[in-house]
Amino acid sequence: MIRLEKRPSPSRLWTVATPVLAVALTMIAGGLLFAALGKDPVAAIRTIFWDPLFNEQFAAYSRPQLLVKAGPLILIAIGLSLGFRAGIWNIGAEGQYIIGALSGAGVGLAFYPMEAWFIFPLMVLAGGLGGWAWAMIPAILKTRFRTNEILVSLLLVYVAEQILASMSLGLMRNPEGGGFPGSRNLQQYPSAANTELFAGTGVHWGVVAGFVAVILAYVLLNRHMLGFQIRLAGQSPRAARFAGVNPNALVVFCLGVSGALAGMAGLFEVSGPAGQVSIDFNQGYGFTAIIVAFLGRLHPVGILLAGLLMALTYIGGELAQFMLGVPAAAIQAFQGMLLFFLLGVDVLSNYRVRLGKREVA
Amino acid sequence: MTSLLTVEGLTKAYPGVVANDHVSFDIAQGEVHALLGENGAGKSTLVKMIYGLVTPDSGHMTLRGAPYTPAEPRAARAAGVAMVFQHFSLFDALNVAENIALGMENPPPMRQLAARIRTVSETYGLPLSPDRLVGGLSAGERQRVEIIRCLLQDPKLLIMDEPTSVLTPQEVEILFATLRRLSAEGTAILYISHKLEEIRSLCDRATVLRLGKVVDSCNPREKSAAELAEMMVGAKLVAPSRAGGDLGDVVLEVAGLTLPAATPFGTTLRDISFSVRAGEILGIGGVAGNGQDELLSALSGEAHAAPDSVRLKGQSIGALGPSHRRRIAVLAAPEERLGHAAAPDMSLTENALLTGAIREGLAARGFLKWPAARAFAEKVIETFDVRTPGPGNAARSLSGGNLQKFVIGREVLQRPEVLVVNQPTWGVDASAAAAIRQSLLDLAETGTAVVVISQDLDELMEISDRFAALNEGRLSPPRPAVGLSMEEIGLMMGGAHDMEVAHVAE
């Protein structure tokens, strides 16, 4: 029989080792999955984890893509992690990301074709505000009426998707687009384009924002009273009240920050890699960022690494799809496994596993 | 007398600590046997092994001549061993009969069960209506539910873990009458407590545990309470002393404080009024669940009341939050150490920051000064003799007594004008309790107004200048503590809740 004994305090070794173990277990289980689908498991795993970085044929394209994909994931996950630490569960970053993209792109399109230096900063601001406003809906409902922010934020994702569809077919549709859905291409409008800052690296403003967010979140959580209160509220809500933390203000702050960061990420995406508002530009970054936040143990540096790893599985997954014909659903299952194993082995940092039968005296 | 249960060489080790080390003793049929020891002496582990909740590492037990190895509580109950826990496991939203049925293997039809509950409750002087909702019962009545649940199994051995901590003195008398009657009928009772006077009046024999070992056994009626305490602690105890300084002006004034319950089964505070002078200790007694937590929240600022209902030197502070109150030196230490007064998984440094940030200047413009926080934690640890490897250790790794010393010390060192503490020595060993009481007395001598909310009447009588009692959210008018008799105190606490004492067959 296997028994679990609670450790007196969390094991530092296992706290660091569990993400590594989870990745290893994902590779094994994923390999079995690919083998069951009739693919060579070793080739599939290598295509996902190795080829995007080191294969001469693909790396030139894949390496920049790594930052392009990791940027929004990190930016969103950092925002989410603050709330998750405080026990405030924003599951609707995808919706905030879409609304942020629409708000920011709307500002840019409104100025078209004027060229001015302030247009892009204004768009970023509008993107953040849009995401913030969308997140304020669950925040206000929670603080006023005690509704569950998980449900409200999640359901608002579907509302946002409908608004996105409406915008790309209606109000924001490119008047010179020959009736095709989607807005003007912001990449072709220099004042509104989120361009690659260093050629061949994939670094755009969204990636820069992601790195800045990592640093700011680290400082906030480790050096600032507000970060301390966030951690306290998550670990013991009653002690937080006793310490003088206002739980409602914390809900508004955490949902607001995560919404604003998700909104900015949406704007950087729509004005950069995606280029235009279209029905399906969003790619599900808002949901994947939840995995990234947990994979990184809600720690800013962990999220940075997790974001890069997740981006790798995205790119490697795509590569495996067209190189080996692995179905897209299998890649999603593979990403799901990662979260599953991470949460599963998490038990090791708080519990000690004991093997052997219960002895009878 | 014939032996009912014999325990020989029971040993149980947990990582880092041997909870029971070759414990041997025996209980005779119909005997009231006390298990005496400080917190952490191993009493709980021992009874958990007898009740089948914990499997011993080695040693064996014999019940009525046959080997006894309960693998689970169900087996223990089948063998005739029942237990009433310190913390009740009852559902507020169900009635008494339904709660009892939930704990039975094959519950009889509800009507039949209700009839049996009535019979048992009348036979043993434990009045209780089977139809009442548990949510509306007092702590003493809830305990009766648990006792009746056990008695319905017709036990040969009844284990009671700290049963009087939730009772008024009158209720204690009724419980003792019930227990004596059970013992006269041949049921043995294993009675766990650290209240020495109770053990002296109730028990036939006592086994004393210290650090997991049996150190002594005696007839408690032949020993004085002080002798028992020394057997338990293994050292002489010094009673707290005070110089008895002069009282100053009124510092804290509470007038007409009314606060609706925050939860359906919480207690509503009704029209509470009292005042505390500088240098004075006001003791507030009462049975658990009569508004102690709510009163502490209203004084700490966690719950907001009408501004004028709480005043500090004439200034209205009833609507101020905890941070504001700390700024004006109104400090508090709640009852629940882990999860309320301290965050269990955070280090002591972080826990020092939890209440000390404002008055100790541990943050500047929102940025934390970790070295200063660490220094403050170290100061608390050193001044209050908190046994821990260092301020980096998590709060939950400390023993109850040490964490309590930390929690109280953290507030005392912040030079409060008013300090409110709830259950300052709950679950704390005797020497730590004495140190905590002494620190409260010392604090009062420096001119702080201290409010001590506690269920330990001996403690309140020892340190309070005046005494008041909470009963169903109301506070009795405070009276000087000197010269109050136990009976007067019991009546202030509401007497025996809803019980006619005449019910008990003497």
CSV table of C-alpha atoms in Angstrom, one decimal, chain B residues 51-391:
chain,number,residue,atom,x,y,z
B,51,TYR,CA,-9.8,4.0,19.7
B,52,GLY,CA,-8.2,2.5,16.5
B,53,LEU,CA,-7.4,5.7,14.8
B,54,VAL,CA,-3.7,5.2,15.0
B,55,THR,CA,-1.8,1.8,14.7
B,56,PRO,CA,0.9,1.4,17.3
B,57,ASP,CA,4.5,0.6,16.1
B,58,SER,CA,4.8,-2.0,18.9
B,59,GLY,CA,3.2,-3.1,22.1
B,60,HIS,CA,-0.1,-4.8,22.7
B,61,MET,CA,-3.5,-4.3,24.4
B,62,THR,CA,-5.9,-6.6,26.1
B,63,LEU,CA,-9.6,-5.9,26.5
B,64,ARG,CA,-11.5,-8.1,28.9
B,65,GLY,CA,-8.9,-10.8,28.7
B,66,ALA,CA,-8.8,-11.0,24.9
B,67,PRO,CA,-6.1,-9.5,22.6
B,68,TYR,CA,-7.4,-6.1,21.4
B,69,THR,CA,-6.0,-4.7,18.1
B,70,PRO,CA,-8.6,-2.3,16.6
B,71,ALA,CA,-7.7,-1.6,13.0
B,72,GLU,CA,-10.3,1.2,12.8
B,73,PRO,CA,-12.7,3.0,15.1
B,74,ARG,CA,-15.5,0.8,13.9
B,75,ALA,CA,-13.7,-2.2,15.4
B,76,ALA,CA,-13.1,-0.3,18.6
B,77,ARG,CA,-16.8,0.6,18.9
B,78,ALA,CA,-17.8,-3.0,18.2
B,79,ALA,CA,-15.5,-4.1,21.1
B,80,GLY,CA,-17.3,-1.6,23.4
B,81,VAL,CA,-14.9,1.4,23.3
B,82,ALA,CA,-16.5,4.7,22.6
B,83,MET,CA,-15.0,8.2,22.5
B,84,VAL,CA,-16.2,11.8,22.9
B,85,PHE,CA,-13.8,14.1,21.1
B,86,GLN,CA,-12.8,17.6,22.1
B,87,HIS,CA,-13.9,18.9,18.8
B,88,PHE,CA,-17.4,17.8,17.8
B,89,SER,CA,-18.2,16.3,14.5
B,90,LEU,CA,-21.8,17.4,14.1
B,91,PHE,CA,-23.8,18.9,11.2
B,92,ASP,CA,-25.3,22.3,12.1
B,93,ALA,CA,-28.1,21.9,9.6
B,94,LEU,CA,-29.4,18.5,10.8
B,95,ASN,CA,-31.3,17.8,14.0
B,96,VAL,CA,-30.1,15.8,17.0
B,97,ALA,CA,-31.6,12.4,15.9
B,98,GLU,CA,-30.3,12.8,12.4
B,99,ASN,CA,-26.8,13.6,13.6
B,100,ILE,CA,-26.8,10.5,15.8
B,101,ALA,CA,-28.2,8.3,13.1
B,102,LEU,CA,-25.3,9.4,10.8
B,103,GLY,CA,-22.8,8.0,13.2
B,104,MET,CA,-24.5,4.6,13.5
B,105,GLU,CA,-23.8,1.4,11.6
B,106,ASN,CA,-27.5,0.4,11.2
B,107,PRO,CA,-29.6,3.2,12.4
B,108,PRO,CA,-33.1,2.2,13.5
B,109,PRO,CA,-36.2,4.0,12.1
B,110,MET,CA,-36.1,7.7,13.1
B,111,ARG,CA,-39.1,7.5,15.5
B,112,GLN,CA,-37.6,4.5,17.3
B,113,LEU,CA,-34.2,6.2,17.5
B,114,ALA,CA,-35.8,9.4,18.9
B,115,ALA,CA,-37.5,7.3,21.6
B,116,ARG,CA,-34.2,5.7,22.5
B,117,ILE,CA,-32.5,9.1,22.7
B,118,ARG,CA,-35.2,10.3,25.0
B,119,THR,CA,-34.8,7.3,27.3
B,120,VAL,CA,-31.0,7.5,27.5
B,121,SER,CA,-31.1,11.3,28.0
B,122,GLU,CA,-33.5,11.0,30.9
B,123,THR,CA,-31.8,8.0,32.5
B,124,TYR,CA,-28.5,9.9,32.6
B,125,GLY,CA,-29.7,13.4,33.3
B,126,LEU,CA,-28.8,14.8,29.9
B,127,PRO,CA,-31.9,16.6,28.8
B,128,LEU,CA,-31.9,16.9,25.0
B,129,SER,CA,-34.8,17.0,22.5
B,130,PRO,CA,-34.1,14.7,19.5
B,131,ASP,CA,-35.9,17.1,17.1
B,132,ARG,CA,-33.7,20.2,17.8
B,133,LEU,CA,-31.5,21.6,15.1
B,134,VAL,CA,-27.8,21.2,16.1
B,135,GLY,CA,-27.0,24.7,14.8
B,136,GLY,CA,-29.1,26.2,17.6
B,137,LEU,CA,-27.5,24.2,20.4
B,138,SER,CA,-25.0,25.5,22.9
B,139,ALA,CA,-21.6,23.9,23.2
B,140,GLY,CA,-22.7,22.0,26.3
B,141,GLU,CA,-25.7,20.6,24.5
B,142,ARG,CA,-23.6,19.6,21.5
B,143,GLN,CA,-21.4,17.6,23.8
B,144,ARG,CA,-24.5,15.9,25.2
B,145,VAL,CA,-25.3,14.8,21.6
B,146,GLU,CA,-21.9,13.2,21.3
B,147,ILE,CA,-22.2,11.6,24.7
B,148,ILE,CA,-25.6,10.2,23.9
B,149,ARG,CA,-24.3,9.0,20.6
B,150,CYS,CA,-21.7,7.0,22.5
B,151,LEU,CA,-24.1,5.7,25.2
B,152,LEU,CA,-26.5,4.3,22.6
B,153,GLN,CA,-23.7,1.8,21.8
B,154,ASP,CA,-23.7,0.6,25.4
B,155,PRO,CA,-19.9,1.1,25.8
B,156,LYS,CA,-17.7,-0.7,28.3
B,157,LEU,CA,-15.1,2.0,28.1
B,158,LEU,CA,-15.9,5.7,27.4
B,159,ILE,CA,-13.0,8.0,26.5
B,160,MET,CA,-13.5,11.7,27.0
B,161,ASP,CA,-11.0,14.2,25.6
B,162,GLU,CA,-11.0,17.5,27.5
B,163,PRO,CA,-14.7,17.4,28.0
B,164,THR,CA,-15.1,20.4,30.2
B,165,SER,CA,-13.3,23.0,28.2
B,166,VAL,CA,-16.7,24.1,26.7
B,167,LEU,CA,-18.9,24.0,29.8
B,168,THR,CA,-20.0,26.4,32.5
B,169,PRO,CA,-19.2,25.3,36.1
B,170,GLN,CA,-22.9,24.2,36.5
B,171,GLU,CA,-22.7,22.2,33.3
B,172,VAL,CA,-19.5,20.5,34.6
B,173,GLU,CA,-21.4,19.4,37.7
B,174,ILE,CA,-24.1,17.8,35.7
B,175,LEU,CA,-21.6,16.1,33.4
B,176,PHE,CA,-19.8,14.7,36.5
B,177,ALA,CA,-23.1,13.4,37.9
B,178,THR,CA,-23.6,11.6,34.6
B,179,LEU,CA,-20.1,10.2,34.6
B,180,ARG,CA,-20.3,9.0,38.2
B,181,ARG,CA,-23.6,7.3,37.4
B,182,LEU,CA,-22.1,5.5,34.4
B,183,SER,CA,-19.1,4.4,36.5
B,184,ALA,CA,-21.4,3.1,39.2
B,185,GLU,CA,-23.1,1.0,36.5
B,186,GLY,CA,-19.8,-0.6,35.6
B,187,THR,CA,-18.7,1.6,32.6
B,188,ALA,CA,-15.0,2.6,32.8
B,189,ILE,CA,-14.2,6.1,31.9
B,190,LEU,CA,-10.8,7.3,30.6
B,191,TYR,CA,-10.7,11.0,31.3
B,192,ILE,CA,-8.2,13.3,29.6
B,193,SER,CA,-7.7,16.7,31.0
B,194,HIS,CA,-5.2,19.1,32.4
B,195,LYS,CA,-7.6,20.7,34.8
B,196,LEU,CA,-6.3,19.3,38.1
B,197,GLU,CA,-9.2,20.2,40.4
B,198,GLU,CA,-11.6,18.3,38.2
B,199,ILE,CA,-9.5,15.3,38.1
B,200,ARG,CA,-9.2,15.4,41.9
B,201,SER,CA,-13.0,15.5,42.4
B,202,LEU,CA,-13.9,12.9,39.7
B,203,CYS,CA,-11.2,10.3,39.1
B,204,ASP,CA,-10.2,7.2,41.0
B,205,ARG,CA,-6.8,6.9,39.6
B,206,ALA,CA,-4.5,8.9,37.4
B,207,THR,CA,-1.7,8.0,35.0
B,208,VAL,CA,0.7,10.8,34.3
B,209,LEU,CA,2.4,11.1,31.0
B,210,ARG,CA,5.4,13.3,30.2
B,211,LEU,CA,7.2,13.5,26.8
B,212,GLY,CA,5.5,10.2,25.7
B,213,LYS,CA,6.4,8.2,28.8
B,214,VAL,CA,4.4,7.1,31.8
B,215,VAL,CA,6.2,8.9,34.7
B,216,ASP,CA,3.9,8.2,37.6
B,217,SER,CA,0.5,7.0,38.7
B,218,CYS,CA,-1.4,7.9,41.8
B,219,ASN,CA,-4.8,8.4,43.4
B,220,PRO,CA,-5.5,12.0,42.6
B,221,ARG,CA,-7.7,12.4,45.7
B,222,GLU,CA,-4.7,11.9,47.9
B,223,LYS,CA,-2.6,14.6,46.1
B,224,SER,CA,-2.9,18.3,46.0
B,225,ALA,CA,-3.3,20.2,42.7
B,226,ALA,CA,0.2,21.6,43.0
B,227,GLU,CA,1.7,18.1,43.5
B,228,LEU,CA,-0.2,16.8,40.4
B,229,ALA,CA,1.1,19.8,38.4
B,230,GLU,CA,4.6,19.0,39.4
B,231,MET,CA,4.2,15.4,38.4
B,232,MET,CA,2.9,16.6,35.0
B,233,VAL,CA,5.5,19.3,34.3
B,234,GLY,CA,8.4,17.6,36.1
B,235,ALA,CA,9.4,20.9,37.7
B,236,LYS,CA,8.2,23.5,40.2
B,237,LEU,CA,5.8,26.0,38.8
B,238,VAL,CA,5.9,29.6,39.7
B,239,ALA,CA,2.5,31.3,39.8
B,240,PRO,CA,2.3,34.7,38.0
B,241,SER,CA,2.6,37.7,40.3
B,242,ARG,CA,1.9,41.3,40.0
B,243,ALA,CA,2.8,44.4,41.9
B,244,GLY,CA,-0.7,45.8,41.8
B,245,GLY,CA,-0.1,49.3,40.4
B,246,ASP,CA,-2.5,52.1,40.3
B,247,LEU,CA,-5.2,52.2,37.6
B,248,GLY,CA,-5.2,55.2,35.3
B,249,ASP,CA,-7.9,56.9,33.3
B,250,VAL,CA,-10.4,55.0,31.1
B,251,VAL,CA,-8.6,54.1,27.8
B,252,LEU,CA,-11.0,51.8,26.0
B,253,GLU,CA,-14.7,52.4,26.2
B,254,VAL,CA,-17.3,50.1,24.6
B,255,ALA,CA,-20.9,51.4,24.7
B,256,GLY,CA,-23.9,49.7,23.3
B,257,LEU,CA,-21.9,47.6,20.8
B,258,THR,CA,-24.3,45.7,18.6
B,259,LEU,CA,-23.1,43.6,15.7
B,260,PRO,CA,-25.2,41.2,13.6
B,261,ALA,CA,-23.7,37.7,13.1
B,262,ALA,CA,-21.6,37.4,10.0
B,263,THR,CA,-22.6,33.8,9.3
B,264,PRO,CA,-25.9,31.9,9.9
B,265,PHE,CA,-24.5,30.1,12.9
B,266,GLY,CA,-22.4,33.0,14.2
B,267,THR,CA,-23.3,34.9,17.3
B,268,THR,CA,-24.9,38.3,17.3
B,269,LEU,CA,-23.4,40.8,19.7
B,270,ARG,CA,-26.1,42.6,21.6
B,271,ASP,CA,-25.6,45.9,23.4
B,272,ILE,CA,-22.2,45.2,24.9
B,273,SER,CA,-20.8,47.9,27.2
B,274,PHE,CA,-17.6,48.0,29.3
B,275,SER,CA,-14.7,50.2,29.9
B,276,VAL,CA,-11.0,49.4,30.7
B,277,ARG,CA,-8.6,51.7,32.5
B,278,ALA,CA,-4.9,52.1,31.8
B,279,GLY,CA,-3.1,49.4,33.7
B,280,GLU,CA,-6.2,47.3,34.2
B,281,ILE,CA,-6.9,43.7,33.0
B,282,LEU,CA,-10.5,42.9,32.2
B,283,GLY,CA,-11.2,39.2,32.0
B,284,ILE,CA,-14.1,38.1,29.8
B,285,GLY,CA,-15.3,34.6,30.4
B,286,GLY,CA,-18.0,32.5,28.8
B,287,VAL,CA,-18.6,29.2,27.1
B,288,ALA,CA,-17.2,29.0,23.6
B,289,GLY,CA,-19.5,30.2,20.8
B,290,ASN,CA,-21.2,32.9,22.9
B,291,GLY,CA,-19.6,35.8,20.9
B,292,GLN,CA,-15.9,35.6,21.8
B,293,ASP,CA,-14.7,35.6,18.2
B,294,GLU,CA,-17.2,38.3,17.2
B,295,LEU,CA,-16.1,40.5,20.1
B,296,LEU,CA,-12.5,40.2,19.2
B,297,SER,CA,-13.2,41.1,15.6
B,298,ALA,CA,-15.2,44.2,16.7
B,299,LEU,CA,-12.2,45.3,18.8
B,300,SER,CA,-9.5,44.4,16.3
B,301,GLY,CA,-11.3,46.2,13.5
B,302,GLU,CA,-11.9,43.1,11.4
B,303,ALA,CA,-15.6,43.7,11.8
B,304,HIS,CA,-17.0,47.2,11.6
B,305,ALA,CA,-19.4,48.5,14.2
B,306,ALA,CA,-21.1,51.9,14.7
B,307,PRO,CA,-18.3,54.5,15.1
B,308,ASP,CA,-19.3,55.6,18.6
B,309,SER,CA,-19.7,52.1,20.0
B,310,VAL,CA,-15.9,51.7,20.5
B,311,ARG,CA,-13.9,54.6,21.8
B,312,LEU,CA,-10.2,55.1,22.5
B,313,LYS,CA,-9.7,57.9,25.0
B,314,GLY,CA,-13.0,59.5,23.7
B,315,GLN,CA,-12.1,59.1,20.0
B,316,SER,CA,-14.6,57.1,18.0
B,317,ILE,CA,-12.9,54.1,16.4
B,318,GLY,CA,-15.7,51.6,15.9
B,319,ALA,CA,-15.6,51.9,12.1
B,320,LEU,CA,-11.9,51.9,11.7
B,321,GLY,CA,-10.2,48.9,10.1
B,322,PRO,CA,-7.3,46.8,11.6
B,323,SER,CA,-4.5,49.0,10.1
B,324,HIS,CA,-6.0,52.2,11.4
B,325,ARG,CA,-6.4,50.7,14.9
B,326,ARG,CA,-2.8,49.5,14.9
B,327,ARG,CA,-1.7,53.0,14.0
B,328,ILE,CA,-3.4,54.3,17.2
B,329,ALA,CA,-2.0,51.4,19.3
B,330,VAL,CA,-5.1,49.2,19.6
B,331,LEU,CA,-3.7,45.7,19.1
B,332,ALA,CA,-5.2,42.2,19.2
B,333,ALA,CA,-4.3,38.6,19.2
B,334,PRO,CA,-7.0,36.2,18.0
B,335,GLU,CA,-7.7,32.7,19.3
B,336,GLU,CA,-6.9,30.7,16.3
B,337,ARG,CA,-3.1,30.7,16.0
B,338,LEU,CA,-2.8,29.0,12.6
B,339,GLY,CA,-4.7,30.7,9.9
B,340,HIS,CA,-5.8,33.8,11.8
B,341,ALA,CA,-3.2,35.2,14.1
B,342,ALA,CA,-0.5,33.7,11.9
B,343,ALA,CA,-0.2,32.3,8.4
B,344,PRO,CA,0.8,28.7,8.8
B,345,ASP,CA,3.1,28.3,5.7
B,346,MET,CA,4.8,31.7,6.1
B,347,SER,CA,8.1,32.2,8.0
B,348,LEU,CA,8.2,33.9,11.3
B,349,THR,CA,9.8,36.9,9.7
B,350,GLU,CA,6.8,37.2,7.4
B,351,ASN,CA,4.5,36.6,10.3
B,352,ALA,CA,6.2,39.4,12.2
B,353,LEU,CA,5.5,41.6,9.3
B,354,LEU,CA,1.8,40.6,9.3
B,355,THR,CA,0.9,42.8,12.2
B,356,GLY,CA,4.2,44.7,12.9
B,357,ALA,CA,4.6,46.5,9.6
B,358,ILE,CA,2.9,49.7,10.7
B,359,ARG,CA,4.1,50.2,14.3
B,360,GLU,CA,7.6,48.8,13.8
B,361,GLY,CA,8.2,50.7,10.5
B,362,LEU,CA,8.9,47.5,8.6
B,363,ALA,CA,7.9,49.1,5.3
B,364,ALA,CA,8.8,52.4,3.6
B,365,ARG,CA,6.4,53.7,0.9
B,366,GLY,CA,5.1,50.2,0.5
B,367,PHE,CA,8.5,48.6,0.0
B,368,LEU,CA,9.4,46.0,2.6
B,369,LYS,CA,12.4,46.2,4.8
B,370,TRP,CA,13.2,42.5,5.2
B,371,PRO,CA,16.2,43.0,7.5
B,372,ALA,CA,14.1,45.1,9.9
B,373,ALA,CA,11.3,42.5,9.8
B,374,ARG,CA,13.8,39.7,10.5
B,375,ALA,CA,15.2,41.7,13.4
B,376,PHE,CA,11.8,42.3,14.8
B,377,ALA,CA,11.0,38.6,14.6
B,378,GLU,CA,14.3,37.8,16.3
B,379,LYS,CA,13.5,40.2,19.0
B,380,VAL,CA,10.1,38.5,19.6
B,381,ILE,CA,11.8,35.1,19.6
B,382,GLU,CA,14.4,36.2,22.1
B,383,THR,CA,12.3,38.2,24.4
B,384,PHE,CA,9.6,35.6,24.7
B,385,ASP,CA,11.8,32.5,24.6
B,386,VAL,CA,10.2,31.1,21.5
B,387,ARG,CA,11.9,27.7,20.8
B,388,THR,CA,12.6,27.6,17.1
B,389,PRO,CA,15.8,27.2,15.0
B,390,GLY,CA,15.3,30.7,13.6
B,391,PRO,CA,12.9,33.3,12.1
